[in-house]
Structures are given as C-alpha cells and as structure tokens.
PDB file of C-alpha atoms in Angstrom:
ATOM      1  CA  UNK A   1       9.210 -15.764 -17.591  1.00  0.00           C
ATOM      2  CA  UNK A   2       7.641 -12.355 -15.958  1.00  0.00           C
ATOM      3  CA  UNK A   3      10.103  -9.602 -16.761  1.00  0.00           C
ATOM      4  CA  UNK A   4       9.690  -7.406 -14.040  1.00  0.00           C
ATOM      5  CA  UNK A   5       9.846  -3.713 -14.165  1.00  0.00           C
ATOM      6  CA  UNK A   6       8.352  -1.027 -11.458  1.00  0.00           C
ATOM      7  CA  UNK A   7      10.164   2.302 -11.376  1.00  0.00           C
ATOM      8  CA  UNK A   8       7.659   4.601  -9.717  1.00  0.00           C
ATOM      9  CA  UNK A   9       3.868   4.680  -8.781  1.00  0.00           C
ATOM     10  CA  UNK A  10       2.127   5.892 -11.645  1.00  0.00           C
ATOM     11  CA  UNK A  11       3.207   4.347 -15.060  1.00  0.00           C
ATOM     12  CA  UNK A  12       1.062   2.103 -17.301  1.00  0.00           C
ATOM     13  CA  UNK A  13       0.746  -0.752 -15.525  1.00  0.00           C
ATOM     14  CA  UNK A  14       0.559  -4.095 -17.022  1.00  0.00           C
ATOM     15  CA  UNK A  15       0.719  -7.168 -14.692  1.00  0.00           C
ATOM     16  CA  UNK A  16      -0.577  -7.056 -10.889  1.00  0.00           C
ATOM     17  CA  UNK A  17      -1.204  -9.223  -8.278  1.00  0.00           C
ATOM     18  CA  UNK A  18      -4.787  -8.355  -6.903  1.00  0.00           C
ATOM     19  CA  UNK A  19      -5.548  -9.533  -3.280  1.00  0.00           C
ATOM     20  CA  UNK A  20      -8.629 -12.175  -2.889  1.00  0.00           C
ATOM     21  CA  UNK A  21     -11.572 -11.663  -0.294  1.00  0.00           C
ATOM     22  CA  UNK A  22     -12.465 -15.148  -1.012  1.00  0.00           C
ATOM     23  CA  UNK A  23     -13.091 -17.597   1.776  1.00  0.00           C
ATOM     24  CA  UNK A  24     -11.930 -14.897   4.119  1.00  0.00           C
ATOM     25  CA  UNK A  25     -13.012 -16.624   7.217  1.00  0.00           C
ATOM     26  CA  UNK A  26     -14.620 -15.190  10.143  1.00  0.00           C
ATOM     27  CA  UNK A  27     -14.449 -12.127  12.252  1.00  0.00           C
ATOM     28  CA  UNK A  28     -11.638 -11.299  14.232  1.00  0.00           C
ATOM     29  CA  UNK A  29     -11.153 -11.548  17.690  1.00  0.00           C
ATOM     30  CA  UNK A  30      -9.893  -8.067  19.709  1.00  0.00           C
ATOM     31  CA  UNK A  31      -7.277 -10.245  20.256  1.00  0.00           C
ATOM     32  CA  UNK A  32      -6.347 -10.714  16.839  1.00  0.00           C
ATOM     33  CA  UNK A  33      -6.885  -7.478  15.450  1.00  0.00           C
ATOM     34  CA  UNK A  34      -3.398  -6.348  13.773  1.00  0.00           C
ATOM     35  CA  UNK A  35      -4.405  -2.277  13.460  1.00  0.00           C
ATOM     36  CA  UNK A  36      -6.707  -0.275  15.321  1.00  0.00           C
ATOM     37  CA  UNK A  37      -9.392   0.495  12.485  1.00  0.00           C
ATOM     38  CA  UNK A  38      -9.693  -3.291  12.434  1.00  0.00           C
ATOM     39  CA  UNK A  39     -10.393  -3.557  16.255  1.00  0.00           C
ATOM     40  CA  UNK A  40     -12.779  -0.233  15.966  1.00  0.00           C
ATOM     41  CA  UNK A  41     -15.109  -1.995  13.715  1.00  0.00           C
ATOM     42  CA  UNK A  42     -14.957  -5.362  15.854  1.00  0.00           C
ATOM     43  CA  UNK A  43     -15.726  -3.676  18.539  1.00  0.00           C
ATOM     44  CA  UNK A  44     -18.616  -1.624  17.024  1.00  0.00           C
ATOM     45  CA  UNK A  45     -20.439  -4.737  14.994  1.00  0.00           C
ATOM     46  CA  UNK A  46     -19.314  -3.379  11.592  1.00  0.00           C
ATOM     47  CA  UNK A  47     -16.579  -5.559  10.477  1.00  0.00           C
ATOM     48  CA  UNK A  48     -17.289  -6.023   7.054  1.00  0.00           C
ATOM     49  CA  UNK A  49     -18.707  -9.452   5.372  1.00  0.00           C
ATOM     50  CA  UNK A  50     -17.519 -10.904   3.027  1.00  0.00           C
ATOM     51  CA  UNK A  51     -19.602 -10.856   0.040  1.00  0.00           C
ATOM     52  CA  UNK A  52     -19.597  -7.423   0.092  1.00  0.00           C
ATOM     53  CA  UNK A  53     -15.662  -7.427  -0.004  1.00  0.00           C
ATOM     54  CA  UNK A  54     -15.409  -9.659  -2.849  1.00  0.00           C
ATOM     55  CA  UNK A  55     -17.961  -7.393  -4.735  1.00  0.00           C
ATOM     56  CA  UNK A  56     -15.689  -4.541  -4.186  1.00  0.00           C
ATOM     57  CA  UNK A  57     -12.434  -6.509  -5.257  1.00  0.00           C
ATOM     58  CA  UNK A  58     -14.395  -7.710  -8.308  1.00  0.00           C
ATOM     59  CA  UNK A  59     -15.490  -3.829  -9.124  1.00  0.00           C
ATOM     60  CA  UNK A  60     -11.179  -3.333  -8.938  1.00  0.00           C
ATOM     61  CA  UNK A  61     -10.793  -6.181 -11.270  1.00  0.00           C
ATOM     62  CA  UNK A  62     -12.904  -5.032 -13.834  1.00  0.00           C
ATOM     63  CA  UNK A  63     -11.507  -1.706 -14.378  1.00  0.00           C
ATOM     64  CA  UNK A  64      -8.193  -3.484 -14.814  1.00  0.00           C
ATOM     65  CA  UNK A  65     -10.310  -5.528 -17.643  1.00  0.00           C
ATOM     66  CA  UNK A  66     -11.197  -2.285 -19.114  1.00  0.00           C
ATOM     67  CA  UNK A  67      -7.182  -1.349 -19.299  1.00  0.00           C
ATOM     68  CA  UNK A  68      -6.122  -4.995 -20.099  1.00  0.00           C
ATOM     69  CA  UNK A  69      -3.929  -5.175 -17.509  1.00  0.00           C
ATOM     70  CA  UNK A  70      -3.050  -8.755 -17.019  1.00  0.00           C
ATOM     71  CA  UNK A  71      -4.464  -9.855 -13.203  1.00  0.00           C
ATOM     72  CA  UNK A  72      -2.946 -12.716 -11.285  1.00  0.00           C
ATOM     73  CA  UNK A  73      -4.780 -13.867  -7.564  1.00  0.00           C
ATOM     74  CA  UNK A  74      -3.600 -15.588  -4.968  1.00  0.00           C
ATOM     75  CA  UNK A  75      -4.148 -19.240  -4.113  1.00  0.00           C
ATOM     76  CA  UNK A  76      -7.398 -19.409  -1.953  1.00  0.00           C
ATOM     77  CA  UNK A  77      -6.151 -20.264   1.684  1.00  0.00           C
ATOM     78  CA  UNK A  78      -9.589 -21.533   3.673  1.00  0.00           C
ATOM     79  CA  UNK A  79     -10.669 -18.938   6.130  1.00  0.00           C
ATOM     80  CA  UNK A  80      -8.468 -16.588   5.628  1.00  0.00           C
ATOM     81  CA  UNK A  81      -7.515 -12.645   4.998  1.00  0.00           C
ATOM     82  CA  UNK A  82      -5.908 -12.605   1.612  1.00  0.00           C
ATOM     83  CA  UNK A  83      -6.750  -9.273   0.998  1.00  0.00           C
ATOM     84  CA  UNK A  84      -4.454  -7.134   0.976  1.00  0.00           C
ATOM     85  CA  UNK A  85      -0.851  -8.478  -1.103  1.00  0.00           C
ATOM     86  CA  UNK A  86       1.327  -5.037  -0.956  1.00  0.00           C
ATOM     87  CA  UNK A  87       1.882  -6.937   2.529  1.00  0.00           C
ATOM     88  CA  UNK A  88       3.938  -9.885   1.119  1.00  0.00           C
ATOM     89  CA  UNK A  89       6.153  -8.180  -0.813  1.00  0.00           C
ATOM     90  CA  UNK A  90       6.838  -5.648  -3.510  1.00  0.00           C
ATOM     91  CA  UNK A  91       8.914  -4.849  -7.092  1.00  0.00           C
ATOM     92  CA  UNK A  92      11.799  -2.491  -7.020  1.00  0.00           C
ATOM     93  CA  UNK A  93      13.024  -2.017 -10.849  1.00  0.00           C
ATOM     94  CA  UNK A  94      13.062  -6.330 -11.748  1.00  0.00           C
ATOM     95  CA  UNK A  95      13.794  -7.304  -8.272  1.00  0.00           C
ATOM     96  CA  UNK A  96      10.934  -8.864  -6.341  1.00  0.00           C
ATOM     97  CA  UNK A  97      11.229  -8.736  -2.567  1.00  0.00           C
ATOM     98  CA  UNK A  98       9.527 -10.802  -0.539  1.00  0.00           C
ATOM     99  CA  UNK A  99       9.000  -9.157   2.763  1.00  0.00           C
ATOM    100  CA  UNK A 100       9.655 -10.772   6.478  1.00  0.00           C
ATOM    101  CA  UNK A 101       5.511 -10.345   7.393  1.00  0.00           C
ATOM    102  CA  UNK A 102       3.972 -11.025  10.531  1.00  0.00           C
ATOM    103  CA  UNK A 103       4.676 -14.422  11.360  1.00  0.00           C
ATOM    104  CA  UNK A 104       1.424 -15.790  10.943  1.00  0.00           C
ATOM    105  CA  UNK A 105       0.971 -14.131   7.768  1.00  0.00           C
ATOM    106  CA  UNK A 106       3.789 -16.133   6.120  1.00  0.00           C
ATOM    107  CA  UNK A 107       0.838 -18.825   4.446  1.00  0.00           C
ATOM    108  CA  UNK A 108       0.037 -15.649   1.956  1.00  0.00           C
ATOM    109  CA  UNK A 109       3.334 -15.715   0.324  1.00  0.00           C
ATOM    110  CA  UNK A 110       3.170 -19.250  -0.375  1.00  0.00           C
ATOM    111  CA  UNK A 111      -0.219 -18.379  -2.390  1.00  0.00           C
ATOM    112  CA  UNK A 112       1.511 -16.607  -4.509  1.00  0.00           C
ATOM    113  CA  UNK A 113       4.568 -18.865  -5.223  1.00  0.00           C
ATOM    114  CA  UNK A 114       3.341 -20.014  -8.693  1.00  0.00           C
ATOM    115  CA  UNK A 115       4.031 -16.129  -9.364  1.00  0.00           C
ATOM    116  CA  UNK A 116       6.809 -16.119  -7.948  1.00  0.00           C
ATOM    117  CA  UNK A 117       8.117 -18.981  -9.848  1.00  0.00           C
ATOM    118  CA  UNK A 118       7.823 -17.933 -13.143  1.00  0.00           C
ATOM    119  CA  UNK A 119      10.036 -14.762 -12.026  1.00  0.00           C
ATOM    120  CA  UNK A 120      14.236 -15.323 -12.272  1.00  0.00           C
ATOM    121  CA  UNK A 121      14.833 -17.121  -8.907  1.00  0.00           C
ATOM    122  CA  UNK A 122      18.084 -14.566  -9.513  1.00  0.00           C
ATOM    123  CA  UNK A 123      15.341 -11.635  -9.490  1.00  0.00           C
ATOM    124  CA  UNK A 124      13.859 -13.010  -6.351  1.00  0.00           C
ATOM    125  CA  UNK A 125      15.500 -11.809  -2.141  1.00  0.00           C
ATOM    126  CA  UNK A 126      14.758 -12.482   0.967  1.00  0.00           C
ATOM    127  CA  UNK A 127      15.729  -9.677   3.335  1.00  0.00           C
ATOM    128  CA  UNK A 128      17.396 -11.598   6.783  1.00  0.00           C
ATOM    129  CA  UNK A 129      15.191 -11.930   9.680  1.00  0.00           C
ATOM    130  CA  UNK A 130      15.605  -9.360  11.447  1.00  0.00           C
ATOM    131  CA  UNK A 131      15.061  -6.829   8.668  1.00  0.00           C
ATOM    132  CA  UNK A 132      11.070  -5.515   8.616  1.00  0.00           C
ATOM    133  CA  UNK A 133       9.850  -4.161   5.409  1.00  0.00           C
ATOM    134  CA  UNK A 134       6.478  -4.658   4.107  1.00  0.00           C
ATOM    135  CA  UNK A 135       5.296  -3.093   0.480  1.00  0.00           C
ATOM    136  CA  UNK A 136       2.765  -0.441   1.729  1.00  0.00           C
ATOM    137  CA  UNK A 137       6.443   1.574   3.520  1.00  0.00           C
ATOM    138  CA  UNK A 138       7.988   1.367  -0.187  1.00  0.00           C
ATOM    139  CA  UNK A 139       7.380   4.334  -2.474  1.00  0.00           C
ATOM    140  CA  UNK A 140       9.014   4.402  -5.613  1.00  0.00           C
ATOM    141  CA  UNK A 141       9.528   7.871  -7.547  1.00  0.00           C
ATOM    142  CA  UNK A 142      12.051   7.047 -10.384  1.00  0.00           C
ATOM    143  CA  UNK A 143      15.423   7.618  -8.983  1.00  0.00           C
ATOM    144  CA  UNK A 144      14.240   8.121  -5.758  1.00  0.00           C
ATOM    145  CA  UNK A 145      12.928   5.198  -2.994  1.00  0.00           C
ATOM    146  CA  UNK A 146      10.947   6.745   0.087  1.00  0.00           C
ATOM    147  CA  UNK A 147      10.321   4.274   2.453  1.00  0.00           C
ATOM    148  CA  UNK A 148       8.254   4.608   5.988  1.00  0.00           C
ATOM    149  CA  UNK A 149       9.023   3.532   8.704  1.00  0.00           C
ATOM    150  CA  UNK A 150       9.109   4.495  12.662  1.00  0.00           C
ATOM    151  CA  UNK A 151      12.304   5.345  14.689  1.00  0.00           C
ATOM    152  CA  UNK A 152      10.871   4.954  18.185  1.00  0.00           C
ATOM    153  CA  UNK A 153      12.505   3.027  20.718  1.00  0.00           C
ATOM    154  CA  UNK A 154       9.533   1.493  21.197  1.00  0.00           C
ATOM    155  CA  UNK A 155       9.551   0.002  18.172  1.00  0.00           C
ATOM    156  CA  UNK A 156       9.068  -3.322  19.346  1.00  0.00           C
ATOM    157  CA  UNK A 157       5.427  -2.565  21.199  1.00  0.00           C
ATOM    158  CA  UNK A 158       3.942  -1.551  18.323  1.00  0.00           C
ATOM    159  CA  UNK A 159       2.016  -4.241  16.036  1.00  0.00           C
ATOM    160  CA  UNK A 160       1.371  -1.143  13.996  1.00  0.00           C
ATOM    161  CA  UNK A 161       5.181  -0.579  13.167  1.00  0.00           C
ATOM    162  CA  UNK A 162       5.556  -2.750   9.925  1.00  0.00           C
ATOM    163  CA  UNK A 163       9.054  -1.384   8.968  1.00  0.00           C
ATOM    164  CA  UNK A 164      12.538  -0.850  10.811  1.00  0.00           C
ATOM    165  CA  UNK A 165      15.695   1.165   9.867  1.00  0.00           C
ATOM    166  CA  UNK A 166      17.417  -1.966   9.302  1.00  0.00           C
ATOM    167  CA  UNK A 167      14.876  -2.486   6.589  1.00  0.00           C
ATOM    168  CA  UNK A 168      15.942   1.397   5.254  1.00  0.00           C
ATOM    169  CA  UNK A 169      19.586  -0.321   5.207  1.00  0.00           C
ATOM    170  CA  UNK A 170      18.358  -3.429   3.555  1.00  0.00           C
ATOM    171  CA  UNK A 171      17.262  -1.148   0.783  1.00  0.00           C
ATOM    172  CA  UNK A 172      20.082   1.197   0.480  1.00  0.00           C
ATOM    173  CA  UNK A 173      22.210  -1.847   0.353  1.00  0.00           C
ATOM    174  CA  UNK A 174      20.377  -3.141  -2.405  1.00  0.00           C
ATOM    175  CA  UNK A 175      19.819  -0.537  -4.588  1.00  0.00           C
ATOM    176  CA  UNK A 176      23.160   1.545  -4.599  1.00  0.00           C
ATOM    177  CA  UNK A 177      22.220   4.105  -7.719  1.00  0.00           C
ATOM    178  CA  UNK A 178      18.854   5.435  -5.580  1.00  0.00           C
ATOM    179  CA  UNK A 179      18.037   7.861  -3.201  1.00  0.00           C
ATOM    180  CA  UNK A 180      16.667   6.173  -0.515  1.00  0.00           C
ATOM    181  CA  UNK A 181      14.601   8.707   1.817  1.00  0.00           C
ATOM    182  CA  UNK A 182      12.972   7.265   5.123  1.00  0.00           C
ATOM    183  CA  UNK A 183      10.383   9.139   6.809  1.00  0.00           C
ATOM    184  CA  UNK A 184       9.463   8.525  10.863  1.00  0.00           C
ATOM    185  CA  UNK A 185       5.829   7.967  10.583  1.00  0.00           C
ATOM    186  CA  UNK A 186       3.312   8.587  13.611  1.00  0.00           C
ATOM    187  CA  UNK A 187       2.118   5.030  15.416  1.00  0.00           C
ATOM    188  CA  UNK A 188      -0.799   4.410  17.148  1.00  0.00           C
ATOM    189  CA  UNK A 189      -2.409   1.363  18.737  1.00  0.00           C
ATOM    190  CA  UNK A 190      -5.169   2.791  19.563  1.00  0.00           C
ATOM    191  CA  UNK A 191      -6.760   5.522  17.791  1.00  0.00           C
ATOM    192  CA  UNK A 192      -7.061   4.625  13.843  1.00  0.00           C
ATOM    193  CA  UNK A 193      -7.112   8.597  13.250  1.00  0.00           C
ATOM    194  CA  UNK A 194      -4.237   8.947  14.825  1.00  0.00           C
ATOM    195  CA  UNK A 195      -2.226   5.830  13.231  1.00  0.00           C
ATOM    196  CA  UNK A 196      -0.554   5.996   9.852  1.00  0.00           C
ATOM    197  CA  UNK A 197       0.114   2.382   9.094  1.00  0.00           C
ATOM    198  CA  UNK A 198       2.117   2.559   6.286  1.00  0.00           C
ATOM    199  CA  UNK A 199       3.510   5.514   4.340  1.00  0.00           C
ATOM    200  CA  UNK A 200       0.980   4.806   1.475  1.00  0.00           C
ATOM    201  CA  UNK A 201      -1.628   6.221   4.271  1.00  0.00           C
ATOM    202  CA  UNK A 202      -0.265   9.344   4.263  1.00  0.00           C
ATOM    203  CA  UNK A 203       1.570  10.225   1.152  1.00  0.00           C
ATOM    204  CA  UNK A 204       1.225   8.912  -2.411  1.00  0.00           C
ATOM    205  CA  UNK A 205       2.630  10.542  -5.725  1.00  0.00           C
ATOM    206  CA  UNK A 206      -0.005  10.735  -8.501  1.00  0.00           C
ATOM    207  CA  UNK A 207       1.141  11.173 -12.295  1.00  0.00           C
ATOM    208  CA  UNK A 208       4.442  12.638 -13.045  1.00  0.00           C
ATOM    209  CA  UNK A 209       3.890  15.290 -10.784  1.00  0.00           C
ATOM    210  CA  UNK A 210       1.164  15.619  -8.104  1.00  0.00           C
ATOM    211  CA  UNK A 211       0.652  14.316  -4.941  1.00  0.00           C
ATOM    212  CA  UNK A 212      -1.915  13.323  -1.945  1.00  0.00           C
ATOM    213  CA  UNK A 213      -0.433  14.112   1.290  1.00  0.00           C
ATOM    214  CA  UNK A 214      -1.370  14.076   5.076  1.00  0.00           C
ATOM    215  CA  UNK A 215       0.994  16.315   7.011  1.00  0.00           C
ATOM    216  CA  UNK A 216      -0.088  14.946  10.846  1.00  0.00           C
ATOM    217  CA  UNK A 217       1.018  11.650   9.786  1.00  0.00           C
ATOM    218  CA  UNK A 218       4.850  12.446  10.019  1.00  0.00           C
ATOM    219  CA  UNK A 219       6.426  12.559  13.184  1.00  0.00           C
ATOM    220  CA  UNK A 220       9.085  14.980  12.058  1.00  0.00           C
ATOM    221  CA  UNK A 221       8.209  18.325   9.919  1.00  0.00           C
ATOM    222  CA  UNK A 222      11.435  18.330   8.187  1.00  0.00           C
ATOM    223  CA  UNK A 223      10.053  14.825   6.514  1.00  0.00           C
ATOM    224  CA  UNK A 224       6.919  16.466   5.508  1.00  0.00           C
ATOM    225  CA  UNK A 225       9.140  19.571   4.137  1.00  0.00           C
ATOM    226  CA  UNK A 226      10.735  17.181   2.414  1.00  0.00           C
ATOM    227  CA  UNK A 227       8.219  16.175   0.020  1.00  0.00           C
ATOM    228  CA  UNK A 228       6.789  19.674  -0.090  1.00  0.00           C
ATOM    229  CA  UNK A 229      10.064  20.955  -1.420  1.00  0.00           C
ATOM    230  CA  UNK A 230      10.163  18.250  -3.839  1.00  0.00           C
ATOM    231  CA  UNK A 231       7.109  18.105  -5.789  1.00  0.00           C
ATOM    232  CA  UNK A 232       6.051  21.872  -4.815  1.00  0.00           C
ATOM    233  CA  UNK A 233       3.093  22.668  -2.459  1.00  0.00           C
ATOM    234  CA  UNK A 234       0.443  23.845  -5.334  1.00  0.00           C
ATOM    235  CA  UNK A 235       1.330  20.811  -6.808  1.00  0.00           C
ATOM    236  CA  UNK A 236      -0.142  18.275  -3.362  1.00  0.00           C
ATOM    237  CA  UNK A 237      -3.350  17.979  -2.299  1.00  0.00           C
ATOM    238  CA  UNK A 238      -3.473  18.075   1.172  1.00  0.00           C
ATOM    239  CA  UNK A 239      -5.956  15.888   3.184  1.00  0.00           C
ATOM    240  CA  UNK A 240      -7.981  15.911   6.469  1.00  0.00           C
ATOM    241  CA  UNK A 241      -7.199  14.003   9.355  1.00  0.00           C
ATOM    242  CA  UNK A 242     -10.680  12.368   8.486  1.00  0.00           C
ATOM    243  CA  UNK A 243      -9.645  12.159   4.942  1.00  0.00           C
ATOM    244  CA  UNK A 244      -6.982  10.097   6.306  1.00  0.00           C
ATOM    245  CA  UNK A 245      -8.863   7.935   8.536  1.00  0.00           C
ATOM    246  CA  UNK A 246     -10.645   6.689   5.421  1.00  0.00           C
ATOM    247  CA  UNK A 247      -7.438   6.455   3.568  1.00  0.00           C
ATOM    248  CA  UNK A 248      -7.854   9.183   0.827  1.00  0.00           C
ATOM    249  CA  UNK A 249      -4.096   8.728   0.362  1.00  0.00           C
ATOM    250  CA  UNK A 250      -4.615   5.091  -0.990  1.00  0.00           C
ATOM    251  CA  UNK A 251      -5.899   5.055  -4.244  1.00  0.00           C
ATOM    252  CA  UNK A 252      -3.887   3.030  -6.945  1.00  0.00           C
ATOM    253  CA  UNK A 253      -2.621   4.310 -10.827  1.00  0.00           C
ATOM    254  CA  UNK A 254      -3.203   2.384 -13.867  1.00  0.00           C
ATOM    255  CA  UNK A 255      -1.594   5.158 -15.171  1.00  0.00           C
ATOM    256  CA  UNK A 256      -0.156   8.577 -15.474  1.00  0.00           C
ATOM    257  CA  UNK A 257      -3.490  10.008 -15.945  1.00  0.00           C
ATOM    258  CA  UNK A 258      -5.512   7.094 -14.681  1.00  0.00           C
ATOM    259  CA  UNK A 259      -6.578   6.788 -10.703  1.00  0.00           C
ATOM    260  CA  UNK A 260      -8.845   4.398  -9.112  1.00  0.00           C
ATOM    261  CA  UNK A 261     -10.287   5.769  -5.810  1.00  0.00           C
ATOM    262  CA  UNK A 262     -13.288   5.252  -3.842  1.00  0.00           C
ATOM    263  CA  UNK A 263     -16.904   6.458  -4.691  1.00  0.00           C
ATOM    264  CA  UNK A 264     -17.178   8.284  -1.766  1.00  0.00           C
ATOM    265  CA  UNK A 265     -13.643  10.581  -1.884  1.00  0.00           C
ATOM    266  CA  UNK A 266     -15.697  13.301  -3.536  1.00  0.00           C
ATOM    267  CA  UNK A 267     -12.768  15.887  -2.591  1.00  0.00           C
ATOM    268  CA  UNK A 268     -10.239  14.089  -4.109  1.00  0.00           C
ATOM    269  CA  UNK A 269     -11.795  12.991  -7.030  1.00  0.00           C
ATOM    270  CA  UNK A 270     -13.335  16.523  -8.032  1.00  0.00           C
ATOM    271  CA  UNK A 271      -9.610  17.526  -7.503  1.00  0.00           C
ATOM    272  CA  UNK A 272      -8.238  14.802  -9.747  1.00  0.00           C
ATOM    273  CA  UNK A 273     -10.455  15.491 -12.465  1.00  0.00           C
ATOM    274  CA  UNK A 274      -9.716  19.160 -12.255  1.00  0.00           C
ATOM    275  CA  UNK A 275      -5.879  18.046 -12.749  1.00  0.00           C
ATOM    276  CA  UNK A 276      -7.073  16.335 -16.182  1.00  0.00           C
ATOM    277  CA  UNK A 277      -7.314  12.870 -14.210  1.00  0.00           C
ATOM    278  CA  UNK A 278      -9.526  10.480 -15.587  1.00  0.00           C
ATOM    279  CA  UNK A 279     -11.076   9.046 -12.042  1.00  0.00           C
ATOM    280  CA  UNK A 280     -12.128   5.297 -12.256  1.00  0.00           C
ATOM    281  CA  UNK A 281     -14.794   5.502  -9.209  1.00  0.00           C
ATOM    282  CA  UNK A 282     -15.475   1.845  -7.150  1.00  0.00           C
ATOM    283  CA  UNK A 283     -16.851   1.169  -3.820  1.00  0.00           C
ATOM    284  CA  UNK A 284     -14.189   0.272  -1.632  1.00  0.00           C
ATOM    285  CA  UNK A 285     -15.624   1.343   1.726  1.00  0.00           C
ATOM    286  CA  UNK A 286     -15.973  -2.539   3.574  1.00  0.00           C
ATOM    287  CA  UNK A 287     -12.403  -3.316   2.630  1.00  0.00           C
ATOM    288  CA  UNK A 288     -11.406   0.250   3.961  1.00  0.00           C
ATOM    289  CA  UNK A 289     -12.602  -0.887   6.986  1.00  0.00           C
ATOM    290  CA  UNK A 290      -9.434  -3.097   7.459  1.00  0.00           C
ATOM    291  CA  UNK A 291      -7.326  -0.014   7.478  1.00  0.00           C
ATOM    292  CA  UNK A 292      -6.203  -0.857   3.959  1.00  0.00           C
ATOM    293  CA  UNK A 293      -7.657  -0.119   0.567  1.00  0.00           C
ATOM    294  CA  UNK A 294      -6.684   0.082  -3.259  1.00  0.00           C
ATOM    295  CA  UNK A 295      -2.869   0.349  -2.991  1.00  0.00           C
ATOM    296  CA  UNK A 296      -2.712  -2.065  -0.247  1.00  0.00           C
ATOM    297  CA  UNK A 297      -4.709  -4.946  -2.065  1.00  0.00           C
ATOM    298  CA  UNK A 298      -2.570  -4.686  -5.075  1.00  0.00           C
ATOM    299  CA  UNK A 299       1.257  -5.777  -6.041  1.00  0.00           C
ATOM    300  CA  UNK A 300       2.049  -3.920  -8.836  1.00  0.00           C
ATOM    301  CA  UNK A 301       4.441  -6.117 -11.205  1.00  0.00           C
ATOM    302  CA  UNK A 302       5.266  -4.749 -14.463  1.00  0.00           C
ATOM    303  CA  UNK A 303       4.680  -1.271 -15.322  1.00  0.00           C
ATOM    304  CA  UNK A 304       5.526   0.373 -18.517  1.00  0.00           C
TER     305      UNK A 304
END
C-alpha cells in the first residue's frame, strides 16, 4: 500500500507521478487548443515535437534518480497528451483527489489507476460533478490550502477557468482543520501573457520560507496582499509579466533546499542560489510551450 502524505510544496519528496510525452500524437488543431500559449505556437509552426519533449521529461527523471525519489508513469494512451498529471488530480495530507477534468481528458486518470489502486480506496474521493478543481489551483503550505480559482460570471466561457468556488467548498468541506484561502485569478483566452492558468503560474512557495510571485496575475490586490503579508515581501521574488509567460513560477521542489527549474530562468536561478538553493537546471522550454511546465507534469505523492 502507498501511504500518502503531502503537507506543503517543498518537503523531501519521495514518490511522484511524472507525466509521459510518449506517443503524444499529433499537433493540435486551433480548434482543440485548451489554453492560449498552446494555440500561439499552433498558429506560429512551433508546437513542439515530440522527441524533444520526451528528452526533456527524461532530463526531469533523472534528477529524481539522483535524489532516489521513487517515479511512477502513466499508462501510454496512443496519440495522446499525457504530459502534464497535476491535471488529474492531487494529494492533500493521505487523501488523493481525483479531479472532475475536461471531459475528454478523463482517459488520463484511468492511466494511472494501477496507482491509484495500491492507495486505500478509503484514501481515494471523487468531488461531485459539478465541482471543478484541477491540481495546478491547489497549493499546500502546512496548515494552510490556497487554491485558485476565478469568480467571474463568466465562468462558464472560459476553457481557461479550471477551478470553481464550489470546488473552494469542496475543499473546505473536506479538510475542516485548514485554512483554505482562494484567490480570483486573471483569465484570458486569448493572450497567453495575459492568462494565468492555474495559481501555480503565478505564485509558488519555495523552502520553508520564500516565494515566486507574479502580482498582475490576481484579479484582486487584496489577494496578492495576502501572500505578501504572509511570507513578507523581501522574502518573494517577484517576476515579469514575461517571466510569467514562460512560467518562471513553475518550477518543482525535491526539497527544502532543492529546486528544479529551467536552463534558461537565469533570474530566478541566480536568485535561488543566492538564497542557499541548490538549482537542478533542465531544459524544459518545448514542454513550456503547452503553457505548463515542471509543477504541472508532476503529482507529488509522498513527501517527507
């Protein structure tokens, strides 16, 4: 049996699930483009191939070697984006929640039902249908659960809204003892720079202490306050709207003083190592292209 335990973003980490670029079938249509980085690089003749994104997923997968942290993949669906498994659900303390996806994205939670199975079917929820949560809205900071999500009454016209207040509720519900925070994130359909798809793209706590933050990417100040107030200003690094764009906010903790980020976030990184981080550099750029990259292709299970 996997005894499941995730309390925040940033302790050791010992079992993940690690998305699969394998057999990841062919480019999208504009029709079937889910965010608008996606459609940007359809559009443009850089959607990126896939050999190059299993090279990058097999660069992540070999720093978790180096940390022994125990790696479990998906089941290889033919042509098809397994990518990116904070999607299809996520750990709060030993609970694993599968999350109510994108219809057509329900085939990537049944890849990972031999996972799934060797977890305490008592451990394991189902939110109800009309709850919308996916893994990249849930930040977890000890006692505290900040979720993101977007309180527009539009709600329903954006394929870029991925999490509801009745998902904040869902939550709440289920986890009594925590403070549950949401924050109203900014949507877009259209402009990638101007769409932050899931909290994780513009906020993410590093070590016991730090974060990377994007302030544009709330739609209310008193959110963004919020976190200032919490973890102190000197204590964030505060990124471009460019730095957002190419998801500076995403990188992924092995541990409390252990990041993985892209090569090419030379601001970050020289910031990380000046805050006594050791910096595990990969190339990550093709897969960034998807507007996702290291937090989204991972489902963090047990963590010290």
């Amino acid at each position: 049996m996997l005894q499941l335990n995730v309390k925040n973003e940033t302790s050791r980490l010992r079992a993940v699930v690690l998305g699969s670029a394998l057999n990841n079938g062919k480019t999208p249509t504009i029709e079937e483009a889910y965010d608008p980085k996606s459609l940007e690089h359809i559009l443009a003749g850089t959607y990126p191939v896939e050999a190059d994104m299993v090279k990058e997923m097999e660069a992540f997968n070999q720093v978790f070697q180096k940390y022994d942290v125990k790696v479990f993949r998906p089941q290889m669906i033919e042509n098809y984006n397994q990518i990116f498994t904070r999607d299809i659900g996520f750990v709060i303390d030993d609970i694993f929640i599968k999350a109510n996806i994108l219809p057509d994205r329900e085939r990537e939670l049944d890849a990972i039902q031999y996972i799934i199975d060797q977890i305490d079917p008592a451990k394991v929820v189902r939110p109800p249908e009309e709850v919308h949560i996916e893994g990249g809205d849930v930040m977890l900071w000890n006692d505290y659960i900040f979720i993101g999500t977007y309180k527009g009454s539009d709600y329903k016209d954006y394929i870029t809204a991925r999490t509801n207040m009745q998902g904040v509720n869902y939550i709440k519900g289920l986890f009594p003892n925590k403070i549950v925070k949401e924050f109203d994130l900014v949507k877009s359909k259209l402009e990638a720079r101007d769409n932050a798809l899931h909290l994780d793209c513009c906020f993410q706590p590093v070590g016991k202490t730090k974060g990377i933050i994007y302030k544009s990417g709330f739609r209310e100040e008193a959110d963004y306050v919020f976190l200032v107030k919490l973890f102190g200003k000197e204590n964030l690094f505060h990124i471009t709207r460019d730095e957002m764009y190419h998801m500076n906010s995403n990188v992924f903790s092995i541990d409390e003083n252990v990041v993985v980020s892209e090569k090419n976030f030379t601001r970050l990184n020289n910031w990380l190592r000046e805050n006594g981080f050791v910096v595990e550099e990969i190339p990550y750029a093709e897969i960034a292209k998807q507007e996702g990259l290291l937090r989204c292709s991972t489902l963090p299970l047990i963590r010290d």
